[in-house]
Short mmCIF file of C-alpha atoms and ligand atoms in Angstrom, two decimals:
data_model
loop_
_atom_site.label_atom_id
_atom_site.label_comp_id
_atom_site.label_asym_id
_atom_site.label_seq_id
_atom_site.Cartn_x
_atom_site.Cartn_y
_atom_site.Cartn_z
CA MET H 20 0.05 -22.46 -28.79
CA GLN H 21 -2.33 -25.18 -27.72
CA LEU H 22 -1.62 -28.67 -26.42
CA ASP H 23 -2.62 -31.57 -28.56
CA LYS H 24 -4.98 -33.84 -26.62
CA ASN H 25 -3.73 -36.81 -28.63
CA GLN H 26 -0.18 -36.20 -27.50
CA ILE H 27 -1.30 -36.08 -23.89
CA LYS H 28 -3.19 -39.30 -24.50
CA SER H 29 -0.27 -41.16 -26.00
CA LEU H 30 2.02 -40.06 -23.17
CA ASN H 31 -0.67 -41.19 -20.73
CA ASP H 32 -0.67 -44.60 -22.42
CA GLN H 33 3.02 -44.94 -21.61
CA ALA H 34 2.50 -43.95 -17.98
CA LEU H 35 -0.61 -46.05 -17.53
CA PRO H 36 0.71 -49.50 -16.41
CA ASP H 37 2.74 -47.99 -13.59
CA HIS H 38 -0.06 -45.65 -12.60
CA ARG H 39 -2.63 -48.45 -12.55
CA GLU H 40 -0.51 -50.49 -10.19
CA SER H 41 -0.10 -47.72 -7.63
CA PHE H 42 -3.69 -46.54 -7.95
CA GLU H 43 -5.07 -50.07 -7.40
CA TYR H 44 -3.00 -50.44 -4.28
CA LEU H 45 -4.03 -47.05 -2.91
CA SER H 46 -7.70 -47.65 -3.74
CA GLN H 47 -7.68 -50.84 -1.69
CA ARG H 48 -6.12 -49.02 1.26
CA LEU H 49 -8.77 -46.27 1.05
CA ILE H 50 -11.63 -48.74 0.72
CA HIS H 51 -10.40 -50.47 3.88
CA GLN H 52 -10.78 -47.14 5.61
CA ASN H 53 -14.40 -46.97 4.44
CA LEU H 54 -13.65 -44.17 2.01
CA GLU H 55 -15.49 -43.85 -1.27
CA VAL H 56 -12.82 -43.44 -3.90
CA GLU H 57 -15.14 -42.17 -6.65
CA LYS H 58 -16.49 -39.45 -4.37
CA LEU H 59 -12.98 -38.36 -3.48
CA ILE H 60 -12.10 -38.17 -7.17
CA GLN H 61 -15.20 -36.10 -7.87
CA LYS H 62 -14.32 -33.63 -5.12
CA ILE H 63 -10.77 -33.28 -6.36
CA GLN H 64 -12.06 -32.61 -9.89
CA ASP H 65 -14.55 -30.04 -8.61
CA PHE H 66 -11.87 -28.11 -6.75
CA GLN H 67 -10.71 -25.51 -9.27
CA VAL H 68 -8.02 -22.98 -8.50
CA ALA H 69 -7.68 -19.72 -10.41
CA ILE H 70 -4.36 -18.69 -11.93
CA PRO H 71 -3.56 -14.98 -11.69
CA SER H 72 -2.82 -13.30 -14.98
CA TRP H 73 0.43 -11.89 -13.53
CA ALA H 74 1.92 -15.26 -12.63
CA LEU H 75 2.75 -16.50 -16.13
CA GLY H 76 5.89 -14.42 -16.48
CA THR H 77 9.17 -14.48 -14.58
CA GLY H 78 8.96 -12.62 -11.32
CA GLY H 79 11.79 -10.60 -9.90
CA THR H 80 13.10 -9.27 -6.66
CA ARG H 81 14.07 -5.65 -6.16
CA PHE H 82 17.61 -6.75 -6.99
CA GLY H 83 17.02 -8.27 -10.36
CA ARG H 84 15.12 -10.44 -12.74
CA PHE H 85 16.26 -13.47 -14.74
CA PRO H 86 13.67 -14.22 -17.42
CA GLY H 87 13.49 -17.65 -18.98
CA GLY H 88 11.97 -16.58 -22.30
CA GLY H 89 8.69 -17.23 -24.08
CA GLU H 90 6.68 -15.11 -21.65
CA PRO H 91 3.15 -14.22 -22.74
CA ARG H 92 3.06 -10.82 -24.43
CA SER H 93 -0.65 -10.21 -24.16
CA LEU H 94 -3.73 -11.20 -22.22
CA GLU H 95 -4.60 -13.57 -25.06
CA GLU H 96 -1.29 -15.39 -24.61
CA LYS H 97 -1.78 -15.51 -20.86
CA ILE H 98 -5.16 -17.14 -21.37
CA THR H 99 -3.59 -19.71 -23.70
CA ASP H 100 -0.95 -20.48 -21.06
CA VAL H 101 -3.57 -21.05 -18.39
CA GLY H 102 -5.48 -23.13 -20.93
CA MET H 103 -2.41 -25.34 -21.33
CA LEU H 104 -2.09 -25.73 -17.58
CA HIS H 105 -5.73 -26.70 -17.38
CA ALA H 106 -5.32 -29.18 -20.23
CA LEU H 107 -2.48 -30.78 -18.28
CA ASN H 108 -4.03 -30.87 -14.81
CA ALA H 109 -7.78 -30.22 -15.16
CA GLY H 110 -7.49 -28.27 -11.92
CA SER H 111 -6.92 -24.69 -12.96
CA GLY H 112 -10.08 -23.78 -14.82
CA ALA H 113 -10.12 -20.07 -14.04
CA ILE H 114 -8.06 -16.94 -14.51
CA SER H 115 -7.95 -13.91 -12.24
CA LEU H 116 -7.15 -10.58 -13.88
CA HIS H 117 -5.15 -7.71 -12.47
CA ILE H 118 -6.15 -4.31 -13.83
CA PRO H 119 -4.48 -2.34 -15.40
CA TRP H 120 -1.84 -5.00 -16.10
CA ASP H 121 -4.37 -6.98 -18.13
CA ILE H 122 -7.11 -4.80 -19.52
CA PRO H 123 -9.32 -6.83 -21.84
CA GLY H 124 -9.28 -4.97 -25.16
CA ASN H 125 -11.80 -6.87 -27.24
CA VAL H 126 -14.03 -8.33 -24.53
CA GLU H 127 -15.98 -10.68 -26.77
CA LYS H 128 -12.82 -12.15 -28.25
CA ILE H 129 -11.25 -12.57 -24.82
CA LYS H 130 -14.37 -14.28 -23.51
CA ALA H 131 -14.52 -16.63 -26.49
CA LEU H 132 -10.85 -17.51 -26.08
CA ALA H 133 -11.32 -18.27 -22.40
CA THR H 134 -14.32 -20.48 -23.16
CA ALA H 135 -12.38 -22.31 -25.86
CA ASN H 136 -9.73 -23.01 -23.24
CA GLY H 137 -12.31 -24.17 -20.68
CA LEU H 138 -11.68 -21.18 -18.41
CA LEU H 139 -13.85 -18.92 -16.28
CA PHE H 140 -12.97 -15.45 -15.00
CA ASP H 141 -12.52 -15.42 -11.26
CA ALA H 142 -12.13 -12.36 -9.01
CA VAL H 143 -10.76 -9.20 -10.62
CA ASN H 144 -7.96 -7.38 -8.81
CA SER H 145 -7.45 -3.64 -8.62
CA ASN H 146 -4.08 -1.96 -8.46
CA THR H 147 -3.57 1.23 -6.47
CA PHE H 148 -0.09 0.27 -5.35
CA GLN H 149 1.66 1.58 -8.46
CA ASP H 150 1.34 4.81 -10.39
CA GLN H 151 0.35 4.42 -14.03
CA PRO H 152 1.79 6.71 -16.72
CA GLU H 153 -1.50 8.45 -17.55
CA GLN H 154 -2.54 8.81 -13.92
CA GLU H 155 -3.11 12.30 -12.53
CA LEU H 156 -2.36 11.91 -8.80
CA SER H 157 0.23 9.73 -7.09
CA TYR H 158 -0.25 6.80 -4.71
CA LYS H 159 3.14 7.38 -3.12
CA PHE H 160 1.50 8.12 0.22
CA GLY H 161 -1.44 5.78 -0.09
CA SER H 162 -4.61 5.36 -2.08
CA LEU H 163 -7.90 4.61 -0.28
CA CYS H 164 -6.40 5.99 2.96
CA HIS H 165 -4.78 9.08 1.44
CA THR H 166 -4.97 12.45 3.20
CA ASP H 167 -6.05 14.05 -0.11
CA ALA H 168 -9.69 13.45 -1.02
CA GLY H 169 -8.75 13.72 -4.70
CA VAL H 170 -6.38 10.74 -4.50
CA ARG H 171 -9.00 8.72 -2.63
CA LYS H 172 -11.56 9.53 -5.30
CA GLN H 173 -9.16 8.50 -8.06
CA ALA H 174 -8.50 5.17 -6.30
CA VAL H 175 -12.21 4.56 -5.74
CA ASN H 176 -12.92 5.30 -9.39
CA HIS H 177 -10.21 2.89 -10.46
CA ASN H 178 -11.85 0.12 -8.41
CA LEU H 179 -15.23 0.94 -9.96
CA GLU H 180 -13.66 0.68 -13.40
CA VAL H 181 -12.17 -2.71 -12.50
CA ILE H 182 -15.65 -3.87 -11.47
CA ARG H 183 -16.99 -2.79 -14.88
CA TYR H 184 -14.32 -4.85 -16.66
CA GLY H 185 -15.10 -7.79 -14.42
CA GLU H 186 -18.81 -7.50 -15.18
CA MET H 187 -18.14 -7.64 -18.90
CA LEU H 188 -16.16 -10.84 -18.48
CA GLY H 189 -18.49 -12.58 -16.04
CA SER H 190 -16.43 -12.19 -12.84
CA LYS H 191 -18.41 -12.06 -9.64
CA SER H 192 -15.96 -10.56 -7.16
CA LEU H 193 -13.38 -7.85 -6.60
CA THR H 194 -10.22 -8.33 -4.56
CA VAL H 195 -8.74 -5.24 -3.00
CA TRP H 196 -5.18 -5.41 -1.76
CA LEU H 197 -3.73 -2.12 -0.58
CA ALA H 198 -0.12 -1.15 -0.15
CA ASP H 199 -1.38 1.73 2.02
CA GLY H 200 0.53 2.36 5.20
CA SER H 201 3.61 4.12 6.49
CA SER H 202 7.28 3.38 6.79
CA PHE H 203 8.14 5.65 9.71
CA PRO H 204 6.67 6.09 13.17
CA GLY H 205 4.56 9.20 13.35
CA GLN H 206 4.16 9.45 9.59
CA MET H 207 0.47 8.59 9.50
CA ASN H 208 -2.49 8.91 11.82
CA PHE H 209 -3.53 5.25 12.30
CA ARG H 210 -7.09 6.08 13.19
CA LYS H 211 -7.71 8.56 10.40
CA ALA H 212 -6.07 6.27 7.84
CA LEU H 213 -8.30 3.35 8.82
CA GLN H 214 -11.41 5.53 8.85
CA ARG H 215 -10.65 6.94 5.42
CA THR H 216 -10.01 3.43 4.09
CA LEU H 217 -13.37 2.27 5.42
CA ASP H 218 -15.14 5.25 3.88
CA SER H 219 -13.48 4.66 0.50
CA LEU H 220 -14.29 0.95 0.60
CA LYS H 221 -17.92 1.84 1.31
CA GLU H 222 -18.03 3.72 -1.97
CA ILE H 223 -16.55 0.74 -3.82
CA TYR H 224 -18.93 -1.67 -2.12
CA ALA H 225 -21.88 0.52 -3.11
CA GLY H 226 -20.69 0.39 -6.74
CA MET H 227 -20.74 -3.41 -6.95
CA PRO H 228 -23.57 -5.27 -8.67
CA GLU H 229 -25.99 -7.00 -6.28
CA ASP H 230 -24.52 -10.45 -6.88
CA TRP H 231 -20.87 -9.45 -6.39
CA LYS H 232 -18.58 -9.97 -3.42
CA LEU H 233 -15.78 -7.78 -2.16
CA PHE H 234 -12.65 -9.43 -0.77
CA VAL H 235 -10.46 -7.42 1.56
CA GLU H 236 -6.90 -8.72 1.63
CA TYR H 237 -4.55 -8.02 4.54
CA LYS H 238 -0.78 -7.96 4.81
CA PRO H 239 1.41 -7.02 7.79
CA PHE H 240 4.25 -5.36 5.91
CA GLU H 241 5.66 -4.48 2.48
CA PRO H 242 5.97 -2.19 0.67
CA ASN H 243 5.47 -0.17 3.83
CA PHE H 244 7.56 -1.33 6.74
CA TYR H 245 6.24 0.42 9.83
CA HIS H 246 2.54 -0.08 9.44
CA THR H 247 0.01 -1.22 6.89
CA VAL H 248 -3.55 0.03 7.19
CA ILE H 249 -5.03 -3.46 6.80
CA GLN H 250 -2.37 -5.38 8.65
CA ASP H 251 -4.16 -8.54 9.76
CA TRP H 252 -7.28 -10.69 9.52
CA GLY H 253 -8.85 -8.83 12.44
CA THR H 254 -8.62 -5.48 10.67
CA SER H 255 -9.87 -7.02 7.44
CA HIS H 256 -12.75 -8.67 9.30
CA LEU H 257 -13.62 -5.39 11.00
CA LEU H 258 -13.81 -3.66 7.63
CA ALA H 259 -15.73 -6.50 5.99
CA SER H 260 -18.23 -6.55 8.86
CA GLN H 261 -18.84 -2.83 8.63
CA LEU H 262 -19.14 -2.94 4.85
CA GLY H 263 -21.90 -5.50 4.77
CA GLU H 264 -22.96 -9.02 3.96
CA ARG H 265 -21.16 -9.24 0.65
CA ALA H 266 -17.77 -8.19 1.99
CA PHE H 267 -15.33 -10.86 3.16
CA THR H 268 -11.79 -11.36 4.33
CA LEU H 269 -9.23 -12.78 1.93
CA VAL H 270 -6.43 -14.89 3.37
CA ASP H 271 -3.13 -14.93 1.48
CA LEU H 272 -0.87 -17.56 3.02
CA GLY H 273 2.22 -15.38 2.64
CA HIS H 274 0.70 -12.43 4.46
CA HIS H 275 1.48 -13.54 7.98
CA LEU H 276 4.42 -13.13 10.28
CA PRO H 277 6.41 -16.35 10.82
CA ASN H 278 4.69 -19.00 12.95
CA THR H 279 1.25 -17.43 12.77
CA ASN H 280 -1.43 -20.07 13.28
CA ILE H 281 -3.14 -19.61 9.92
CA GLU H 282 -5.39 -22.65 10.37
CA GLN H 283 -6.91 -21.00 13.41
CA ILE H 284 -7.54 -17.81 11.43
CA VAL H 285 -9.30 -19.89 8.77
CA ALA H 286 -11.46 -21.60 11.38
CA THR H 287 -12.43 -18.32 13.03
CA LEU H 288 -13.33 -16.63 9.75
CA MET H 289 -15.38 -19.59 8.55
CA MET H 290 -17.17 -19.75 11.88
CA GLN H 291 -18.19 -16.14 11.23
CA GLY H 292 -19.09 -16.83 7.59
CA LYS H 293 -16.49 -14.29 6.52
CA LEU H 294 -13.82 -16.21 4.61
CA GLY H 295 -14.31 -15.09 1.01
CA GLY H 296 -11.05 -15.61 -0.84
CA PHE H 297 -7.85 -17.52 -0.55
CA HIS H 298 -4.41 -16.95 -2.09
CA PHE H 299 -2.05 -19.93 -2.09
CA ASN H 300 1.74 -19.77 -1.94
CA ASP H 301 4.45 -20.82 0.48
CA SER H 302 7.08 -18.92 2.38
CA LYS H 303 9.84 -19.13 4.91
CA PHE H 304 9.93 -15.51 5.96
CA GLY H 305 7.15 -13.30 4.65
CA ASP H 306 5.49 -12.75 1.31
CA ASP H 307 8.07 -14.99 -0.39
CA ASP H 308 5.51 -16.17 -2.95
CA LEU H 309 7.14 -19.59 -3.34
CA THR H 310 5.63 -22.76 -4.81
CA VAL H 311 2.70 -23.99 -2.73
CA GLY H 312 3.75 -26.83 -0.44
CA ALA H 313 7.46 -26.32 -1.10
CA MET H 314 8.27 -25.25 2.44
CA LYS H 315 5.56 -26.27 4.90
CA PRO H 316 3.31 -29.00 3.51
CA TYR H 317 2.09 -30.03 6.98
CA GLN H 318 0.89 -26.51 7.68
CA LEU H 319 -0.89 -26.53 4.33
CA PHE H 320 -2.60 -29.77 5.32
CA LEU H 321 -3.65 -28.36 8.70
CA ILE H 322 -5.10 -25.33 6.93
CA PHE H 323 -7.03 -27.58 4.56
CA ASN H 324 -8.20 -29.59 7.53
CA GLU H 325 -9.96 -26.45 8.78
CA LEU H 326 -11.16 -25.47 5.32
CA VAL H 327 -12.75 -28.88 4.81
CA ALA H 328 -14.25 -28.82 8.31
CA GLY H 329 -15.75 -25.41 7.47
CA MET H 330 -16.98 -26.48 4.03
CA GLU H 331 -18.57 -29.65 5.40
CA ASP H 332 -20.26 -27.88 8.31
CA LYS H 333 -23.96 -27.91 7.45
CA GLN H 334 -24.68 -25.00 9.82
CA SER H 335 -22.02 -22.82 8.21
CA THR H 336 -23.07 -19.69 6.35
CA ASN H 337 -19.65 -19.30 4.77
CA PRO H 338 -19.80 -19.15 0.96
CA SER H 339 -17.50 -21.36 -1.05
CA PRO H 340 -14.22 -19.37 -1.06
CA ALA H 341 -12.58 -18.17 -4.28
CA TRP H 342 -9.29 -20.07 -4.62
CA MET H 343 -6.30 -18.57 -6.35
CA ILE H 344 -2.56 -19.15 -6.56
CA ASP H 345 -0.64 -15.98 -5.76
CA ALA H 346 2.98 -16.76 -6.41
CA SER H 347 5.99 -15.33 -8.17
CA HIS H 348 8.51 -17.40 -10.08
CA ASN H 349 12.07 -16.18 -9.93
CA LEU H 350 13.90 -19.43 -10.55
CA LYS H 351 11.50 -21.97 -11.97
CA ASP H 352 9.65 -22.00 -15.26
CA PRO H 353 6.35 -20.34 -14.19
CA MET H 354 4.28 -23.07 -15.86
CA GLU H 355 6.10 -25.87 -14.06
CA ASP H 356 5.89 -23.97 -10.80
CA LEU H 357 2.13 -23.57 -11.22
CA LEU H 358 1.72 -27.27 -12.04
CA GLN H 359 3.57 -28.13 -8.83
CA SER H 360 1.45 -25.67 -6.87
CA ILE H 361 -1.85 -27.06 -8.11
CA GLU H 362 -0.76 -30.59 -7.30
CA ALA H 363 0.30 -29.54 -3.79
CA ILE H 364 -3.10 -27.92 -3.24
CA GLN H 365 -4.98 -30.97 -4.49
CA LEU H 366 -2.89 -33.27 -2.31
CA ALA H 367 -3.46 -31.24 0.85
CA TYR H 368 -7.16 -30.98 0.07
CA ALA H 369 -7.51 -34.70 -0.59
CA GLN H 370 -5.56 -35.57 2.56
CA ALA H 371 -7.90 -33.35 4.56
CA LEU H 372 -10.84 -35.25 3.04
CA LEU H 373 -9.39 -38.46 4.51
CA VAL H 374 -9.50 -37.21 8.09
CA ASP H 375 -11.89 -39.25 10.17
CA ARG H 376 -13.84 -36.30 11.57
CA ASP H 377 -15.98 -38.29 13.99
CA ALA H 378 -12.95 -39.99 15.50
CA LEU H 379 -11.15 -36.66 15.69
CA GLU H 380 -14.10 -35.07 17.48
CA SER H 381 -14.22 -37.93 20.00
CA ALA H 382 -10.50 -37.57 20.66
CA ARG H 383 -11.06 -33.88 21.26
CA GLU H 384 -14.01 -34.48 23.56
CA ASP H 385 -11.92 -37.03 25.44
CA ASN H 386 -9.00 -34.60 25.67
CA ASP H 387 -6.77 -37.12 23.95
CA PRO H 388 -4.05 -35.18 22.08
CA VAL H 389 -2.16 -38.38 21.26
CA PHE H 390 -5.03 -39.92 19.35
CA ALA H 391 -5.95 -36.60 17.72
CA GLN H 392 -2.41 -36.39 16.36
CA GLU H 393 -2.54 -40.02 15.19
CA ILE H 394 -5.69 -39.27 13.21
CA LEU H 395 -4.34 -36.15 11.56
CA GLN H 396 -0.96 -37.61 10.73
CA ALA H 397 -2.43 -40.84 9.41
CA ALA H 398 -4.16 -38.71 6.78
CA PHE H 399 -1.18 -36.45 6.16
CA ARG H 400 1.22 -39.35 5.69
CA THR H 401 -0.94 -41.12 3.13
CA ASP H 402 0.63 -40.75 -0.28
CA LEU H 403 -2.32 -39.67 -2.41
CA ARG H 404 -0.42 -38.86 -5.58
CA PRO H 405 -1.95 -41.80 -7.48
CA LEU H 406 -5.44 -40.56 -6.52
CA ILE H 407 -4.72 -37.06 -7.83
CA ALA H 408 -3.23 -38.57 -10.99
CA GLU H 409 -6.36 -40.69 -11.46
CA ALA H 410 -8.59 -37.62 -11.00
CA ARG H 411 -6.59 -35.91 -13.74
CA PHE H 412 -6.62 -38.97 -15.98
CA GLN H 413 -10.39 -39.41 -15.69
CA ALA H 414 -10.83 -35.75 -16.58
CA GLY H 415 -8.82 -36.22 -19.77
CA ALA H 416 -5.68 -34.50 -18.46
CA ALA H 417 -2.15 -35.79 -17.93
CA ILE H 418 -1.20 -38.54 -15.50
CA GLN H 419 2.16 -36.81 -15.11
CA PRO H 420 1.74 -33.12 -16.04
CA ILE H 421 5.33 -31.95 -15.59
CA SER H 422 6.76 -34.87 -17.46
CA VAL H 423 4.33 -34.25 -20.35
CA TYR H 424 5.14 -30.53 -20.32
CA ARG H 425 8.83 -31.39 -20.63
CA LYS H 426 8.43 -34.15 -23.19
CA LEU H 427 6.38 -31.86 -25.41
CA GLU H 428 9.05 -29.17 -25.01
CA VAL H 429 6.42 -26.54 -24.36
CA ARG H 430 8.82 -23.87 -23.16
CA LYS H 431 11.01 -24.33 -26.20
CA GLN H 432 7.97 -23.88 -28.45
CA LEU H 433 6.92 -20.78 -26.55
CA VAL H 434 10.36 -19.24 -26.92
CA LEU H 435 10.25 -19.93 -30.67
CA GLU H 436 6.82 -18.38 -30.91
CA ARG H 437 7.27 -15.39 -28.61
CA GLY H 438 11.02 -14.88 -28.49
CA SER H 439 13.46 -15.09 -25.64
CA LYS H 440 13.05 -11.47 -24.59
CA SER H 441 9.28 -11.16 -24.32
CA GLN H 442 8.17 -9.80 -20.98
CA ALA H 443 4.80 -10.33 -19.35
CA THR H 444 3.08 -7.53 -17.46
CA GLY H 445 3.00 -7.96 -13.71
CA LEU H 446 5.51 -7.73 -10.92
C1 RM4 J 505 0.35 -8.54 -3.05
C2 RM4 J 505 -0.94 -9.30 -2.78
C3 RM4 J 505 -1.93 -9.21 -3.88
C4 RM4 J 505 -1.30 -9.33 -5.24
C5 RM4 J 505 -0.08 -8.44 -5.37
C6 RM4 J 505 0.57 -8.59 -6.72
O1 RM4 J 505 1.33 -8.90 -2.12
O2 RM4 J 505 -0.64 -10.64 -2.50
O3 RM4 J 505 -2.92 -10.21 -3.75
O4 RM4 J 505 -2.27 -8.92 -6.14
O5 RM4 J 505 0.84 -8.76 -4.36
MN1 MN J 506 -2.37 -12.04 -2.55
MN1 MN J 507 1.33 -11.08 -1.58
#
């Protein structure tokens, strides 16, 4: 299914008078603050976030799964779903594939379909956290860190195969997330496991094309509960540094213990030129994979404040990070959840663009925490929804994406087309 641009347009016409009024008002406020509204709009439009191919279906917990129907049955259908999201918000112009959940069968056809939907292929993701039916050796006790050289080889080869798929599609990076670790004290030799992981990653790194990047993701727990080999940003950074210039750390917002100062991690990595990838989601406890901005929007803003500071730093050697949503949808319609997530990201980004950096720096130099807080919260408390809506509108997308999605009864159509029992590959 594809969205009809004319339908979006006629629904925009209905929303336009109200939108115009709030956008005019906001524009005036921003102009008074010496902000260039058109430049802000351009930056918002340029900020594209990839949708992972595994996020279009209903997620589950280990206790159960409650599918809503109409889930994409193939990679082609996943691409069409992301295409619809992009038509609605003009902010999700890329898809990130997880192999082997989404192996591109007919590469040329897949590429043409993505192009027709205005989508690029972002980082490809390998999977050595599950055993596949045809697989010879098991990852039960790890993959790149395994005690058995044969298992390590198999996992390395899988990553090399993922790179080949990515090359065919035009991806330029590989994300490695490992479930490797142990659940009981004494089970694994920490030092040997880390060394073996580094050695395996070196083989993967050596197998990447010259213009590719490797992103090393970290996570403190789950599915292993005593230790994970790459538990934190420091371990990821250590590995990335030893691997070489084209290896970077990937920050997933949900992969931190409660109250971790993620904005500081972002600042440190960008200072070192080592922040390569970013996975957005929100959480209360751990890797909850909830809608971005649903739980801690101020933290999201503070993180963006550091991201923007890093991106605007002319001395910085940090490449532009690969942005992706990494969420799971147990309750909400995945498409609506993703629309909310993209909007939350754009809002936090745009708010961070409002921060008066010179004034903030002076407050810091003057050791004035009161004024520093005033500056940050003035930006955070500005309601920029009309600006984001205008950025969408100017790009030919929907002023109100969720309302359009509902008015066009997209989910109902998808259920008719794909059935109520279809199940997407993924978690
Ligand atoms: C992990 C991690 C990875 C994602 C898998 C599905 O917790 O966030 O990035 O690929 O989940
Ligand atoms: Mn992730
Ligand atoms: Mn995760």
